[in-house]
Amino acid sequence: MFRRAFWFTAGAAAGVWATTKVNRQLKKLTPESLAAQAADKALEAGHRLKDFALDVKAGMTQREDELNDALGLTHDPDRPDNVTALPGPRRLRAIGPDSTTHRSNLSYNRNEDH
């Protein structure tokens, strides 16, 4: 008698457990649940992309500062942010027109040949 009651109770408990599991899985597969899961994944991906972009921007700023220091560029406080000035003016000798070459003011259009 006790053996039958034990197996009956064990079978009923297994049936309740199995139906609960199946119902949970069915609720996960409803269109509303799938849409909510997709929205959560999209938000998570957006947050990851935002974090990546912020990391890239921080790395760019750090590298720009390193390059400015290496090139001797100084930051002028009178200029807006992110604008740097060269250390001093460079003076190059102007190269005058070359007298050995002659260029006419007429332009040549290859399309006129056809």
mmCIF file of C-alpha atoms in Angstrom:
data_model
loop_
_atom_site.group_PDB
_atom_site.id
_atom_site.type_symbol
_atom_site.label_atom_id
_atom_site.label_comp_id
_atom_site.label_asym_id
_atom_site.label_seq_id
_atom_site.Cartn_x
_atom_site.Cartn_y
_atom_site.Cartn_z
ATOM 1 C CA MET A 1 0.000 0.000 0.000
ATOM 2 C CA PHE A 2 2.736 2.449 0.943
ATOM 3 C CA ARG A 3 4.689 1.534 -2.150
ATOM 4 C CA ARG A 4 1.741 2.411 -4.426
ATOM 5 C CA ALA A 5 1.149 5.712 -2.610
ATOM 6 C CA PHE A 6 4.846 6.584 -2.927
ATOM 7 C CA TRP A 7 4.941 5.927 -6.668
ATOM 8 C CA PHE A 8 1.635 7.700 -7.211
ATOM 9 C CA THR A 9 2.966 10.790 -5.389
ATOM 10 C CA ALA A 10 6.293 10.614 -7.234
ATOM 11 C CA GLY A 11 4.477 10.368 -10.588
ATOM 12 C CA ALA A 12 2.161 13.267 -9.766
ATOM 13 C CA ALA A 13 5.116 15.421 -8.681
ATOM 14 C CA ALA A 14 7.002 14.557 -11.899
ATOM 15 C CA GLY A 15 3.926 15.437 -13.963
ATOM 16 C CA VAL A 16 3.506 18.798 -12.223
ATOM 17 C CA TRP A 17 7.212 19.550 -12.662
ATOM 18 C CA ALA A 18 7.126 18.617 -16.374
ATOM 19 C CA THR A 19 4.002 20.667 -17.136
ATOM 20 C CA THR A 20 5.490 23.661 -15.321
ATOM 21 C CA LYS A 21 8.669 23.398 -17.395
ATOM 22 C CA VAL A 22 6.731 23.054 -20.654
ATOM 23 C CA ASN A 23 4.487 26.029 -19.830
ATOM 24 C CA ARG A 24 7.521 28.203 -19.044
ATOM 25 C CA GLN A 25 9.100 27.289 -22.377
ATOM 26 C CA LEU A 26 5.862 27.981 -24.231
ATOM 27 C CA LYS A 27 5.602 31.417 -22.626
ATOM 28 C CA LYS A 28 9.164 32.170 -23.740
ATOM 29 C CA LEU A 29 8.188 31.414 -27.328
ATOM 30 C CA THR A 30 5.219 33.778 -27.556
ATOM 31 C CA PRO A 31 5.647 36.705 -29.965
ATOM 32 C CA GLU A 32 5.521 39.248 -27.128
ATOM 33 C CA SER A 33 8.237 37.438 -25.200
ATOM 34 C CA LEU A 34 10.426 37.065 -28.281
ATOM 35 C CA ALA A 35 10.025 40.775 -29.056
ATOM 36 C CA ALA A 36 10.986 41.684 -25.495
ATOM 37 C CA GLN A 37 14.057 39.441 -25.671
ATOM 38 C CA ALA A 38 15.099 41.013 -28.981
ATOM 39 C CA ALA A 39 14.655 44.505 -27.546
ATOM 40 C CA ASP A 40 16.781 43.599 -24.526
ATOM 41 C CA LYS A 41 19.531 42.231 -26.771
ATOM 42 C CA ALA A 42 19.410 45.360 -28.933
ATOM 43 C CA LEU A 43 19.732 47.602 -25.881
ATOM 44 C CA GLU A 44 22.643 45.540 -24.623
ATOM 45 C CA ALA A 45 24.371 45.787 -28.017
ATOM 46 C CA GLY A 46 23.759 49.551 -28.058
ATOM 47 C CA HIS A 47 25.353 49.932 -24.637
ATOM 48 C CA ARG A 48 28.352 47.896 -25.763
ATOM 49 C CA LEU A 49 28.756 50.050 -28.884
ATOM 50 C CA LYS A 50 28.496 53.223 -26.800
ATOM 51 C CA ASP A 51 31.175 51.957 -24.403
ATOM 52 C CA PHE A 52 33.385 51.034 -27.361
ATOM 53 C CA ALA A 53 32.955 54.479 -28.919
ATOM 54 C CA LEU A 54 33.823 56.167 -25.621
ATOM 55 C CA ASP A 55 36.936 53.990 -25.289
ATOM 56 C CA VAL A 56 38.001 54.860 -28.840
ATOM 57 C CA LYS A 57 37.459 58.565 -28.202
ATOM 58 C CA ALA A 58 39.504 58.425 -24.987
ATOM 59 C CA GLY A 59 42.287 56.580 -26.813
ATOM 60 C CA MET A 60 42.233 59.131 -29.622
ATOM 61 C CA THR A 61 42.511 62.007 -27.172
ATOM 62 C CA GLN A 62 45.376 60.328 -25.338
ATOM 63 C CA ARG A 63 47.225 59.581 -28.587
ATOM 64 C CA GLU A 64 46.642 63.121 -29.854
ATOM 65 C CA ASP A 65 48.157 64.501 -26.648
ATOM 66 C CA GLU A 66 51.151 62.183 -27.055
ATOM 67 C CA LEU A 67 51.661 63.304 -30.654
ATOM 68 C CA ASN A 68 51.288 66.982 -29.734
ATOM 69 C CA ASP A 69 53.952 66.558 -27.051
ATOM 70 C CA ALA A 70 56.228 64.679 -29.441
ATOM 71 C CA LEU A 71 55.841 67.301 -32.186
ATOM 72 C CA GLY A 72 56.174 70.228 -29.818
ATOM 73 C CA LEU A 73 52.725 71.603 -30.525
ATOM 74 C CA THR A 74 51.466 73.845 -27.777
ATOM 75 C CA HIS A 75 47.924 74.596 -26.728
ATOM 76 C CA ASP A 76 46.986 78.263 -27.034
ATOM 77 C CA PRO A 77 44.472 79.239 -24.304
ATOM 78 C CA ASP A 78 43.005 81.982 -26.537
ATOM 79 C CA ARG A 79 41.886 79.423 -29.110
ATOM 80 C CA PRO A 80 38.861 77.174 -28.772
ATOM 81 C CA ASP A 81 39.280 73.615 -27.510
ATOM 82 C CA ASN A 82 41.144 71.075 -29.612
ATOM 83 C CA VAL A 83 42.943 73.755 -31.668
ATOM 84 C CA THR A 84 46.717 73.766 -31.445
ATOM 85 C CA ALA A 85 49.315 76.162 -32.792
ATOM 86 C CA LEU A 86 52.724 75.492 -34.285
ATOM 87 C CA PRO A 87 55.685 76.474 -32.118
ATOM 88 C CA GLY A 88 56.821 79.258 -34.432
ATOM 89 C CA PRO A 89 56.253 80.631 -37.915
ATOM 90 C CA ARG A 90 58.152 78.962 -40.693
ATOM 91 C CA ARG A 91 59.539 81.135 -43.426
ATOM 92 C CA LEU A 92 60.087 79.576 -46.780
ATOM 93 C CA ARG A 93 61.697 81.322 -49.692
ATOM 94 C CA ALA A 94 59.151 81.977 -52.372
ATOM 95 C CA ILE A 95 59.880 80.154 -55.571
ATOM 96 C CA GLY A 96 59.400 82.456 -58.516
ATOM 97 C CA PRO A 97 58.122 81.467 -61.921
ATOM 98 C CA ASP A 98 60.534 79.372 -63.909
ATOM 99 C CA SER A 99 61.605 81.158 -67.078
ATOM 100 C CA THR A 100 62.543 77.925 -68.890
ATOM 101 C CA THR A 101 59.008 76.604 -69.123
ATOM 102 C CA HIS A 102 56.250 78.296 -71.038
ATOM 103 C CA ARG A 103 52.623 77.592 -70.237
ATOM 104 C CA SER A 104 49.819 79.107 -72.147
ATOM 105 C CA ASN A 105 46.546 80.108 -70.585
ATOM 106 C CA LEU A 106 44.622 77.901 -73.010
ATOM 107 C CA SER A 107 43.138 74.772 -71.565
ATOM 108 C CA TYR A 108 43.027 71.508 -73.419
ATOM 109 C CA ASN A 109 39.816 69.513 -73.345
ATOM 110 C CA ARG A 110 40.138 65.922 -74.526
ATOM 111 C CA ASN A 111 36.400 65.703 -75.166
ATOM 112 C CA GLU A 112 36.690 68.202 -78.040
ATOM 113 C CA ASP A 113 38.678 65.718 -80.115
ATOM 114 C CA HIS A 114 35.703 63.449 -80.793
#
